[in-house]
Coordinates of C-alpha atoms in Angstrom, one line a residue:
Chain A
X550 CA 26.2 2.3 -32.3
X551 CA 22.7 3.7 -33.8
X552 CA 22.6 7.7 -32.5
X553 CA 18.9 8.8 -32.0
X554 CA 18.8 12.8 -32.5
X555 CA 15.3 13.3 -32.9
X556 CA 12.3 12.7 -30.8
X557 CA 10.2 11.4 -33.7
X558 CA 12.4 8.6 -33.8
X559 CA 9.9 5.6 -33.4
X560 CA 11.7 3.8 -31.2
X561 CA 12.6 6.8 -28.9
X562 CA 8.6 7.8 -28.7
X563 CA 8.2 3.6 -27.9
X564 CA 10.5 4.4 -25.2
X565 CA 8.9 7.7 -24.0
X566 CA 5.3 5.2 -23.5
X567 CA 6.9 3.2 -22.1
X568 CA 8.3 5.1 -19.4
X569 CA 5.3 7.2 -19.0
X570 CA 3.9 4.0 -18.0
X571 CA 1.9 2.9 -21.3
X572 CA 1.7 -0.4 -22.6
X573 CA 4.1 -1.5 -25.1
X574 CA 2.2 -1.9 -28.3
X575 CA 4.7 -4.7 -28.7
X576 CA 3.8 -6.7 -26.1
X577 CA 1.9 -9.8 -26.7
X578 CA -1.1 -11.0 -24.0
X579 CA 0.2 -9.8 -20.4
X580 CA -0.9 -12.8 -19.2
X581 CA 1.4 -15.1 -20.8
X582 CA 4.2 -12.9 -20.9
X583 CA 5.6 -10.0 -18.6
X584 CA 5.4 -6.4 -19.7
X585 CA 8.1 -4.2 -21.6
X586 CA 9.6 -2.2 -18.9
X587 CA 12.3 0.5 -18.5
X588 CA 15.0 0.3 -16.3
X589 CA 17.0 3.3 -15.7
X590 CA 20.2 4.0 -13.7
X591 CA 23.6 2.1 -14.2
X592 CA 22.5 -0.2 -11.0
X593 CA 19.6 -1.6 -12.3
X594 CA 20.6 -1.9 -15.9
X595 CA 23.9 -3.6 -14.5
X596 CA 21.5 -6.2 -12.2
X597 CA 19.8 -7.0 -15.2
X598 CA 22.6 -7.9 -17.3
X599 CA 24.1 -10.4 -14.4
X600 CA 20.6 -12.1 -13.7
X601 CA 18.8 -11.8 -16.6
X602 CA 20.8 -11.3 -19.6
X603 CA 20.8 -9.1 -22.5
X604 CA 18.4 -6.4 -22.5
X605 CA 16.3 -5.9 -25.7
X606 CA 17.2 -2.3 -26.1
X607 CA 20.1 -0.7 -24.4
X608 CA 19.8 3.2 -24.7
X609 CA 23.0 5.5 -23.7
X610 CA 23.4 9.1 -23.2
X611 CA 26.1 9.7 -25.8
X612 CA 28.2 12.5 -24.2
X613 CA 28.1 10.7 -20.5
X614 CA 29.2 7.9 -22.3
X615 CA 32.1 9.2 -23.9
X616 CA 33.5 10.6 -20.3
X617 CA 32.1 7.6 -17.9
X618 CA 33.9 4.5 -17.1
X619 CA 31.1 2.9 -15.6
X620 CA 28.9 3.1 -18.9
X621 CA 31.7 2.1 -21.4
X622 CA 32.3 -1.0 -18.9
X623 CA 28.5 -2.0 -19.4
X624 CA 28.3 -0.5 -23.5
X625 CA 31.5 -3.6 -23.8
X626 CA 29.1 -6.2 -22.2
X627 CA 26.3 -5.8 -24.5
X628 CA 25.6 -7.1 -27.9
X629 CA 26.3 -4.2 -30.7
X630 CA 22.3 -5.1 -31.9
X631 CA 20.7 -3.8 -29.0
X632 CA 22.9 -0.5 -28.3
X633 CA 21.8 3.1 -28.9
X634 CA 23.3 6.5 -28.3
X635 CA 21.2 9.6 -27.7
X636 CA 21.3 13.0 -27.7
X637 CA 21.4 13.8 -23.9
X638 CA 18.6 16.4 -24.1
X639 CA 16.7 13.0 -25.0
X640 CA 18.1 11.0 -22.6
X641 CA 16.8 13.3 -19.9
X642 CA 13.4 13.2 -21.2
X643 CA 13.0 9.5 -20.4
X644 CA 14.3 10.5 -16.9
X645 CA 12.0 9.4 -13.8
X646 CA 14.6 11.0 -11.5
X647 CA 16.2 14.5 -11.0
X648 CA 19.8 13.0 -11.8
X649 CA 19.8 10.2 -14.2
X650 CA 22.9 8.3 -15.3
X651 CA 21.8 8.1 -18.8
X652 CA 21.4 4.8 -19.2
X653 CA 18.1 2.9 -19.9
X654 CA 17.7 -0.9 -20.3
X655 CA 14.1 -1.7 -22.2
X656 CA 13.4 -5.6 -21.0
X657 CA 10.7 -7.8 -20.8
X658 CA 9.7 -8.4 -17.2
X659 CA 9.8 -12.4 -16.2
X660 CA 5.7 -13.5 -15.9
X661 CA 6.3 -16.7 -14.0
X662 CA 3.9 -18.8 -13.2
X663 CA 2.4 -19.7 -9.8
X664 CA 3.8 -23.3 -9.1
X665 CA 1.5 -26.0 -8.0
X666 CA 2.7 -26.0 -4.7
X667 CA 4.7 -23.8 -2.7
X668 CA 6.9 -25.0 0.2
X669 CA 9.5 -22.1 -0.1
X670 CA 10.1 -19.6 2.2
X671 CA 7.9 -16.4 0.9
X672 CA 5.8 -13.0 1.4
X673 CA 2.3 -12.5 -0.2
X674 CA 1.3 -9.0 -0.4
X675 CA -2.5 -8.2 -0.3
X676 CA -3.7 -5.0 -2.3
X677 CA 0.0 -3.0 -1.2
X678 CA -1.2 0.0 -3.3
X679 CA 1.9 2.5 -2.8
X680 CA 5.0 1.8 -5.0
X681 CA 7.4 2.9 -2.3
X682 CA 6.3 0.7 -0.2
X683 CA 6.1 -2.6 -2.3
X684 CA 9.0 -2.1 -3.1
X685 CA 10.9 -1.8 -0.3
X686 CA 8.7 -5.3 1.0
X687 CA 11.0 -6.3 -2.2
X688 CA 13.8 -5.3 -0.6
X689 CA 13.5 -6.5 3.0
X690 CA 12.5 -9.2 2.1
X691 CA 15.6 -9.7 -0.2
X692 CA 17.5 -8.9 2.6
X693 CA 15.7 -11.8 5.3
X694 CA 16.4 -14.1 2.8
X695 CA 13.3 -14.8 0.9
X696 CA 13.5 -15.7 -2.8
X697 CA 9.3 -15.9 -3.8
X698 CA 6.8 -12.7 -3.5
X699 CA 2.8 -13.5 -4.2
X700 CA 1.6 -10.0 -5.2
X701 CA -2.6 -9.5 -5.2
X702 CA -4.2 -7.5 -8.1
X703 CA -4.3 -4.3 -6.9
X704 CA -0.8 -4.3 -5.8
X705 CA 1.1 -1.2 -7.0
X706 CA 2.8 -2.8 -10.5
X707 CA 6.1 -4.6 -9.3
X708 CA 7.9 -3.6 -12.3
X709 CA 6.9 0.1 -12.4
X710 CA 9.9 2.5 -12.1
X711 CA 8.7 3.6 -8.0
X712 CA 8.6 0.0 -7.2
X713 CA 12.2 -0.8 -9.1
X714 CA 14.1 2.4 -7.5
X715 CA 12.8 1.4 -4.3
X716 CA 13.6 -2.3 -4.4
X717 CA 17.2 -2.0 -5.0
X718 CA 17.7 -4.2 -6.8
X719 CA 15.5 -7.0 -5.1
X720 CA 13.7 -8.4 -8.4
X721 CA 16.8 -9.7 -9.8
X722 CA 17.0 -12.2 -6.7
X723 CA 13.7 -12.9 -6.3
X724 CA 10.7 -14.5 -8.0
X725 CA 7.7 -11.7 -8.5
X726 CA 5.0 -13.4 -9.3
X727 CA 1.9 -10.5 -9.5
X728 CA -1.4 -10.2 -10.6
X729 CA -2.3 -13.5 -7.8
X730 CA -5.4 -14.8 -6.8
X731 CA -4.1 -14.8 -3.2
X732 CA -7.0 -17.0 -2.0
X733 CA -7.4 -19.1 -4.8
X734 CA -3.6 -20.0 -4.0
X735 CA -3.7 -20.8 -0.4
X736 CA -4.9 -24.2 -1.2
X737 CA -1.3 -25.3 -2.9
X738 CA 0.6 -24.3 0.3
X739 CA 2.8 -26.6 1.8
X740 CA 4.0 -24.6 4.7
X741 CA 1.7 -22.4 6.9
X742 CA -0.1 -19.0 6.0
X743 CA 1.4 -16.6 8.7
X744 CA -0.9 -13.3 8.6
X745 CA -0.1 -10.1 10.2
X746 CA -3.2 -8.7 11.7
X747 CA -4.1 -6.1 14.2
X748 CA -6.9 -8.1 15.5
X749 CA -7.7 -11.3 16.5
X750 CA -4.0 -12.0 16.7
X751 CA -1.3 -13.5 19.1
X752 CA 1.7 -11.7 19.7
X753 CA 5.1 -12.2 17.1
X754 CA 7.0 -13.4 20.0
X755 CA 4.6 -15.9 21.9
X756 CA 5.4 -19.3 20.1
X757 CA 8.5 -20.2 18.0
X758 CA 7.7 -19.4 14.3
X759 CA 8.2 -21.5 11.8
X760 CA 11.8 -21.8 9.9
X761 CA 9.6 -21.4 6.7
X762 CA 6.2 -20.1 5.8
X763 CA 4.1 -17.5 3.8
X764 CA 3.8 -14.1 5.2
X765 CA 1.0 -12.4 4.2
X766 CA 0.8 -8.4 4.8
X767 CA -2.0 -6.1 3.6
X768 CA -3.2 -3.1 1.9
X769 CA -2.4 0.4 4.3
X770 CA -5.4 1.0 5.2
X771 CA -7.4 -2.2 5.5
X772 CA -4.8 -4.7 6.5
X773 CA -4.9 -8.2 5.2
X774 CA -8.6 -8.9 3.6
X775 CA -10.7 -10.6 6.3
X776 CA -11.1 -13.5 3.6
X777 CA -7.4 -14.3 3.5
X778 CA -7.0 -14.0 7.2
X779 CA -9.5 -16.8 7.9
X780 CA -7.7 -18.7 6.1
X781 CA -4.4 -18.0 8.0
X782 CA -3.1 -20.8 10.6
X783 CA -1.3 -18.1 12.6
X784 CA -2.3 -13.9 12.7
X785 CA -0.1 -12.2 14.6
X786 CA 0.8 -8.6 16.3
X787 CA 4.2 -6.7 17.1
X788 CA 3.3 -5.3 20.5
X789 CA 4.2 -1.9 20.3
X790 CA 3.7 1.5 22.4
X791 CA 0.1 2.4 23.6
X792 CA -1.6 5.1 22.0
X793 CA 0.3 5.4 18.9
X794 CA -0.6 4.3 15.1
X795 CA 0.3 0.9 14.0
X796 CA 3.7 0.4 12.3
X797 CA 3.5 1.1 8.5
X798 CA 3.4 -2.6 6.4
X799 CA 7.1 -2.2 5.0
X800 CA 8.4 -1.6 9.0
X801 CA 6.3 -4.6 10.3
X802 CA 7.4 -7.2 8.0
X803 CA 10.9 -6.0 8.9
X804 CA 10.4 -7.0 12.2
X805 CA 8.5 -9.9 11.5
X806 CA 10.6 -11.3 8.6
X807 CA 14.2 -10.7 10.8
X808 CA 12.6 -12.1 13.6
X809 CA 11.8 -15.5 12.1
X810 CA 15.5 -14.8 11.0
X811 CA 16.9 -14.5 14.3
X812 CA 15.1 -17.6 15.4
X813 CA 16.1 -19.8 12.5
X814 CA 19.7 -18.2 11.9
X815 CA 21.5 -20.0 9.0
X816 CA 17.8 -21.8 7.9
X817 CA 17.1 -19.9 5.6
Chain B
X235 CA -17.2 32.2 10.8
X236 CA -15.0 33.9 8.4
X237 CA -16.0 33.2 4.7
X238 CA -12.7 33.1 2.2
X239 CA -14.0 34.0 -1.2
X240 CA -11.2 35.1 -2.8
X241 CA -7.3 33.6 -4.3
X242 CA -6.4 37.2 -3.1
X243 CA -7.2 36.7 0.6
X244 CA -4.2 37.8 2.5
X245 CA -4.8 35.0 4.7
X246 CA -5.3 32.6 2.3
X247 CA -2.2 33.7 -0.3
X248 CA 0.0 33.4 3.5
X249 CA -1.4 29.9 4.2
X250 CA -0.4 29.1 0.4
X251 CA 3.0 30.5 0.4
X252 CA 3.1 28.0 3.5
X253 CA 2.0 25.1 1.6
X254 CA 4.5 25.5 -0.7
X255 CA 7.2 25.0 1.7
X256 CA 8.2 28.7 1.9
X257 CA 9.0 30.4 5.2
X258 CA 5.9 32.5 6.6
X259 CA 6.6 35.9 6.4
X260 CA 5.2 36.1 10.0
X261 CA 8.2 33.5 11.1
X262 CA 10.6 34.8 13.8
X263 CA 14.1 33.8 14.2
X264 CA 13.7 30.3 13.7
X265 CA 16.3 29.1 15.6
X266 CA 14.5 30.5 18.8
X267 CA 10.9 29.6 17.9
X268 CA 9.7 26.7 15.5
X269 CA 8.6 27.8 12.3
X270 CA 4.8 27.8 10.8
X271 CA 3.3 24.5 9.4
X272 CA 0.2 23.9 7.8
X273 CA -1.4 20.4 8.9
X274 CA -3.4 18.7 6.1
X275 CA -6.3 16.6 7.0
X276 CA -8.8 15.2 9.6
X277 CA -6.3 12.9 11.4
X278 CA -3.6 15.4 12.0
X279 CA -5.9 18.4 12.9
X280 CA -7.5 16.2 15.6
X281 CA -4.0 15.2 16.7
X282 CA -3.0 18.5 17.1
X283 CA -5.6 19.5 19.2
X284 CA -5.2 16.8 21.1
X285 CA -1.5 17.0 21.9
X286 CA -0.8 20.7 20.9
X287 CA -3.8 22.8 21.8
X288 CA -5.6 25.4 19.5
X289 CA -3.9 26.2 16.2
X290 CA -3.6 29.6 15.1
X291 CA -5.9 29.4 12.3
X292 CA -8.2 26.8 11.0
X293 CA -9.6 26.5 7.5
X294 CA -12.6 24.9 6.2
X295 CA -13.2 23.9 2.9
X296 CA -17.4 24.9 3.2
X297 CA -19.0 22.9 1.3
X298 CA -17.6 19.5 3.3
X299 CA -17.8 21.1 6.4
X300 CA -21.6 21.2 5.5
X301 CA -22.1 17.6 4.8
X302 CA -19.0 15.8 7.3
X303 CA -19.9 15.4 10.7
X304 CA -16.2 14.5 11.4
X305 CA -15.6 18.1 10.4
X306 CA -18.3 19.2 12.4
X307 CA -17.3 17.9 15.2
X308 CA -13.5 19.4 14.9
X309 CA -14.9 22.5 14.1
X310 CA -16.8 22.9 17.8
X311 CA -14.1 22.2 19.4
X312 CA -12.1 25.3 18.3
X313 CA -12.2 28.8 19.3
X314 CA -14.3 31.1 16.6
X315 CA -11.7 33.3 16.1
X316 CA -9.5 31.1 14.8
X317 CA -12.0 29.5 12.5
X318 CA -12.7 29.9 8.7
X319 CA -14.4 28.6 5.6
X320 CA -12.9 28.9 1.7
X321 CA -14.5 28.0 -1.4
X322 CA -14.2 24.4 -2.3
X323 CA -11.9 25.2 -5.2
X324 CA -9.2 27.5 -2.5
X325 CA -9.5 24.5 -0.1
X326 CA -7.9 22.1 -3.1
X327 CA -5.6 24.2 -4.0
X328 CA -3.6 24.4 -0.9
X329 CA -3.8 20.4 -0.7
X330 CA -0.6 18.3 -1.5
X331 CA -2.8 15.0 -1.8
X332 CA -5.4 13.8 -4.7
X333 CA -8.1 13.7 -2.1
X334 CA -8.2 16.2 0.4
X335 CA -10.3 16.3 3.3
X336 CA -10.9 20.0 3.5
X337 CA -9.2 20.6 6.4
X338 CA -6.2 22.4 7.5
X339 CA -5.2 23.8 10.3
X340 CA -1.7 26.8 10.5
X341 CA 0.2 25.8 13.4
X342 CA 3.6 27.0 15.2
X343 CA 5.8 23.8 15.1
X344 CA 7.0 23.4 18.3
X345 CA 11.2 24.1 18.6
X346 CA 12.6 22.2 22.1
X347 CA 15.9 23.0 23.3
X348 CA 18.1 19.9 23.6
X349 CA 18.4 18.7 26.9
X350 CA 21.6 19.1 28.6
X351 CA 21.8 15.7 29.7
X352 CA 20.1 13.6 27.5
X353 CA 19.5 10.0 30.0
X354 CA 16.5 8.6 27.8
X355 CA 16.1 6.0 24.6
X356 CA 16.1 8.2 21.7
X357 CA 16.9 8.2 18.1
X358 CA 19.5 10.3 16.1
X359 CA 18.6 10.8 12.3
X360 CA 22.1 11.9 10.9
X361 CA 21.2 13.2 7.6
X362 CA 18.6 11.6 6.4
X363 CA 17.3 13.2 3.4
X364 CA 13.9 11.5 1.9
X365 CA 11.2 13.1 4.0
X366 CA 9.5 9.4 3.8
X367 CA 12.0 7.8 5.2
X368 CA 12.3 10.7 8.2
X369 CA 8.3 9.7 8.8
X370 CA 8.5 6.3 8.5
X371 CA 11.6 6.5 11.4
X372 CA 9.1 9.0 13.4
X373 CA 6.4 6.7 13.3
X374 CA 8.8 3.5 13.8
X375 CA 10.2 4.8 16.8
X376 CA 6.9 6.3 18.4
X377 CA 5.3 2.6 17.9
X378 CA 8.7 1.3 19.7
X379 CA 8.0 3.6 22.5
X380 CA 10.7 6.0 21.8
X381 CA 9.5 9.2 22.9
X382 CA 12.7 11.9 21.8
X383 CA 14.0 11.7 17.5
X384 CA 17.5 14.0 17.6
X385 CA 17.5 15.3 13.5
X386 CA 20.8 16.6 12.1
X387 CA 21.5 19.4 9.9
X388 CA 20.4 18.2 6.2
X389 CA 17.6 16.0 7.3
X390 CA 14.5 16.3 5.7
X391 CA 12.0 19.0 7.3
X392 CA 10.1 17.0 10.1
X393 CA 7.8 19.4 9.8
X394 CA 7.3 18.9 6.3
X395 CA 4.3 17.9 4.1
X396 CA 5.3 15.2 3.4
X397 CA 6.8 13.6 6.6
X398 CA 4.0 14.7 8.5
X399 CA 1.9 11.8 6.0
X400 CA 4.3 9.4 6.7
X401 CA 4.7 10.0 11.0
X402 CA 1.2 9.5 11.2
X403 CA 0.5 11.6 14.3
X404 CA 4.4 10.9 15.5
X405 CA 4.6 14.6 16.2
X406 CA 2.3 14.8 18.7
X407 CA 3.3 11.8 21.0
X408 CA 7.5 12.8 20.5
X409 CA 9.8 15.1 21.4
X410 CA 11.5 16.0 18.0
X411 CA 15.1 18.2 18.3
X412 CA 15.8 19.5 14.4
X413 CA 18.9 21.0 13.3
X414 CA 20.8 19.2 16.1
X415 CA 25.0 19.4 15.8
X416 CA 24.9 15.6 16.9
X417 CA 28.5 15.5 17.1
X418 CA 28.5 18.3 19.6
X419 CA 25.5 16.4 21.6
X420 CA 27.8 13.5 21.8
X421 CA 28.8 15.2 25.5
X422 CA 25.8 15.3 26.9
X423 CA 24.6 11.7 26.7
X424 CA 24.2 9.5 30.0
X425 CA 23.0 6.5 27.7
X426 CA 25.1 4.4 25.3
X427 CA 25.4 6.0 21.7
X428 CA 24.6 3.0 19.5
X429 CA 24.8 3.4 15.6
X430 CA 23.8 1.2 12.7
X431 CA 26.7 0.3 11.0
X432 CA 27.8 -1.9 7.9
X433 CA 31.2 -1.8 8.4
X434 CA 33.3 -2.7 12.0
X435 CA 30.3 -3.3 13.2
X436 CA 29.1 -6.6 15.5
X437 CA 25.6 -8.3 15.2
X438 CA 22.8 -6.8 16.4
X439 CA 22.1 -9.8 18.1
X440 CA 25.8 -10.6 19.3
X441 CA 25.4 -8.6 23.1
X442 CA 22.2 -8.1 25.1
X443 CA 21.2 -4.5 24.5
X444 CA 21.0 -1.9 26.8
X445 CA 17.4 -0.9 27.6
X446 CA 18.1 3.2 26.6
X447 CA 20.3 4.3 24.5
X448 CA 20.6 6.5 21.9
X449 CA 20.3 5.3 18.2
X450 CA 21.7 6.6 15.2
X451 CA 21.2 6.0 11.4
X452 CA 22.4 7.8 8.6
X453 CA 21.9 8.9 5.2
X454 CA 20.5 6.9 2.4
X455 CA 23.7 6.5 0.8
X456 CA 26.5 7.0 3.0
X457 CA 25.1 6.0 6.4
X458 CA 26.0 7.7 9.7
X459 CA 29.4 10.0 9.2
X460 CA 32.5 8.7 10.5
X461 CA 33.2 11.1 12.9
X462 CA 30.0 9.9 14.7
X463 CA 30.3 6.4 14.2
X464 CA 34.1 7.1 15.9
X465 CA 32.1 8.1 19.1
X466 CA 29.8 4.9 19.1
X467 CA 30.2 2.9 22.2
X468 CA 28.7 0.2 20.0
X469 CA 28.2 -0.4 16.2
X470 CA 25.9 -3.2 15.0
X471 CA 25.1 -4.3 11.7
X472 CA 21.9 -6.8 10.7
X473 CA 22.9 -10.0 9.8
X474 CA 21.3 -10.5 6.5
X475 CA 21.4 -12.7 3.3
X476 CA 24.2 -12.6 0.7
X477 CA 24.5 -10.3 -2.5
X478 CA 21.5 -8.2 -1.9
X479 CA 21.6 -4.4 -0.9
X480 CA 21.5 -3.7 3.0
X481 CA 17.9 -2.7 4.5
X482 CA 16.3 0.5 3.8
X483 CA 17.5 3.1 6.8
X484 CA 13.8 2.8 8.0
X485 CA 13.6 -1.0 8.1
X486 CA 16.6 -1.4 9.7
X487 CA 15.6 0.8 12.6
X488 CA 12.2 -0.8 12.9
X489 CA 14.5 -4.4 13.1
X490 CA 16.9 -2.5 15.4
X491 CA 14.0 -1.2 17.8
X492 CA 12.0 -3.6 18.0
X493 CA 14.9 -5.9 18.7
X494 CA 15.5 -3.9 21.6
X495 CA 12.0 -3.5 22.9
X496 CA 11.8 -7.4 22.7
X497 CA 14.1 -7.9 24.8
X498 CA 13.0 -5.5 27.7
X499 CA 9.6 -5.7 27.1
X500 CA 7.6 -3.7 29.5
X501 CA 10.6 -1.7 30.3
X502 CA 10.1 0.9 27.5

């Protein structure tokens, strides 16, 4: 295994960008193909290695290697090519967290494209601008069972370390599709646009909802763009306590999302 | 009103040490009287006022105060004495957020005894940690019409920074108990103690659901302790899709709550 000691070592200062949220000078044309990205912690790195494969670079703390398990187990599973040790002084440098587990997978994030028409199950997110919360719409969602997420531009970046942590693992089973034209798309829907709204909106538990359709949720402070939600065939409202502020997007489209869940149980 | 010119300002270097989460050197025994708490912004200063009264100081960044009718308006609604201006620059640098609003008011958190007999719905936070995650439940549960949040030893601050941003005016419309032995409490409930649960638990949606009772959710990572979950009269879980992490502590209250509140609407 290659042992990086020095922080001039050109692949370690790739890394370092990387992580500091740079673009890769590797990467080709975003458009076409998904970002380098770092994944950090043994979970993640593991998640990657059962859905999506190898990683291209797989970098290890060398003395937590030597005395954890859990790394050696994952260090076996990858090809010789793509492994590194470091010093750990190094390894904490790349560190987004106050404890790391010094390991680091760099991978290229999937860029799939938007299909022609969509009759899955899914949640579009419109302009959801804090990471923590985008990702944990990842991960509820995950949870309820849906498998596609439409992400607007101006959607915290779904592959940024925030979003990943916060996710839980929720990429790995799902198709991210970002940088959408959410409008633009409506017109290849197959199943109805379902738009949570504060106004103009009927409540969540007035009609049946439908085993599957596209949720759409907005940005914190704005909601759901009023363009999108004309578009909408249903907007609807969790009736909640008078007087108080609205639920924060990540809550509501818990209640919405296991909702539909409870009235479709086994559907979906 | 009282001009602030200076970093020296013995005022101002109290309402920083403040800011920085540090006790206030004016603080009595905290376990008798809640501690001080600097509120940050328009939103929460009106809130207070509303709900809490006069705070014992108010700060004014000048310059906005000026120019922002909003600011204005809070700022004839409070008692001269307690009222002051600051340089723009001293106003930003007590601010925990990019864009500040040049407002902030010191406050005396309020400290309620726990109730004896504790016979309304109310939420028990056993542990939680991320101070986002102890706002997010606030504001959940205040837009569920839960009106009393029980936090255990180790739970983030409620009166933090931080979960202050994420309750969104929570504070002000609930009762919140901190450093609460939960297990002790255990006696004095006349309601069902309910926990979240991922492990001998039943569905959530298995058995109607009492109208009040108490909930409680645990840490991140571990979930509610043992010893409490022992005590449960009933443990539910969320039935959710295969292979993916459980929900997010926050989430699963809001599905938990609103469950609940669904199905004695009106009652709550």
């Amino acid at each position: 295994m290659k042992h990086i000691s020095s922080r001039d070592n050109p692949l370690y200062k790739r890394l370092m960008r990387i992580a500091a949220g740079k673009r890769d000078m590797q990467d080709a044309d975003p458009s076409t193909v998904g970002p380098s990205v770092l994944l950090e912690g043994i979970h993640l790195c593991q998640a990657w290695l059962q859905y999506g494969g190898q990683p291209l670079v797989a970098l290890f703390d060398a003395e937590r290697l030597e005395r954890d398990p859990e790394l050696e187990q994952l260090a076996t599973e990858l090809y010789a090519a793509v492994c590194h040790s470091c010093e750990p002084r190094l390894a904490k440098g790349l560190s987004q967290v106050e404890h790391g587990q010094g390991v680091y997978f760099l991978v290229r994030a999937p860029a799939p494209a938007v299909p022609d028409r969509i009759d899955h199950l899914c949640i579009w997110l419109d302009r959801v601008q804090d990471p923590g919360n985008v990702g944990t719409l990842l991960r509820t969602a995950a949870a309820a069972g849906v498998r596609h997420a439409y992400l607007s531009t101006a959607c915290a970046h779904a592959w940024s370390a925030k979003v990943l942590r916060s996710a839980q693992g929720a990429h790995f089973v799902m198709t991210v599709y970002e940088h959408v034209d959410l409008l633009a798309v409506v017109e290849r829907l197959a199943v109805p646009l379902v738009a949570t709204s504060l106004v103009d909106a009927e409540s969540l538990y007035g009609k049946p909802l439908p085993a599957a359709c596209a949720w759409v949720v907005g940005n914190e402070g704005q909601g759901v763009a009023a363009s999108l939600l004309a578009k909408a065939d249903r907007r609807v409202f969790i009736p909640q306590a008078a007087n108080v502020e609205s639920l924060n997007v990540a809550a509501a489209a818990a209640v919405c999302l296991f909702e539909q869940r409870r009235q479709h149980a086994g559907t979906s």
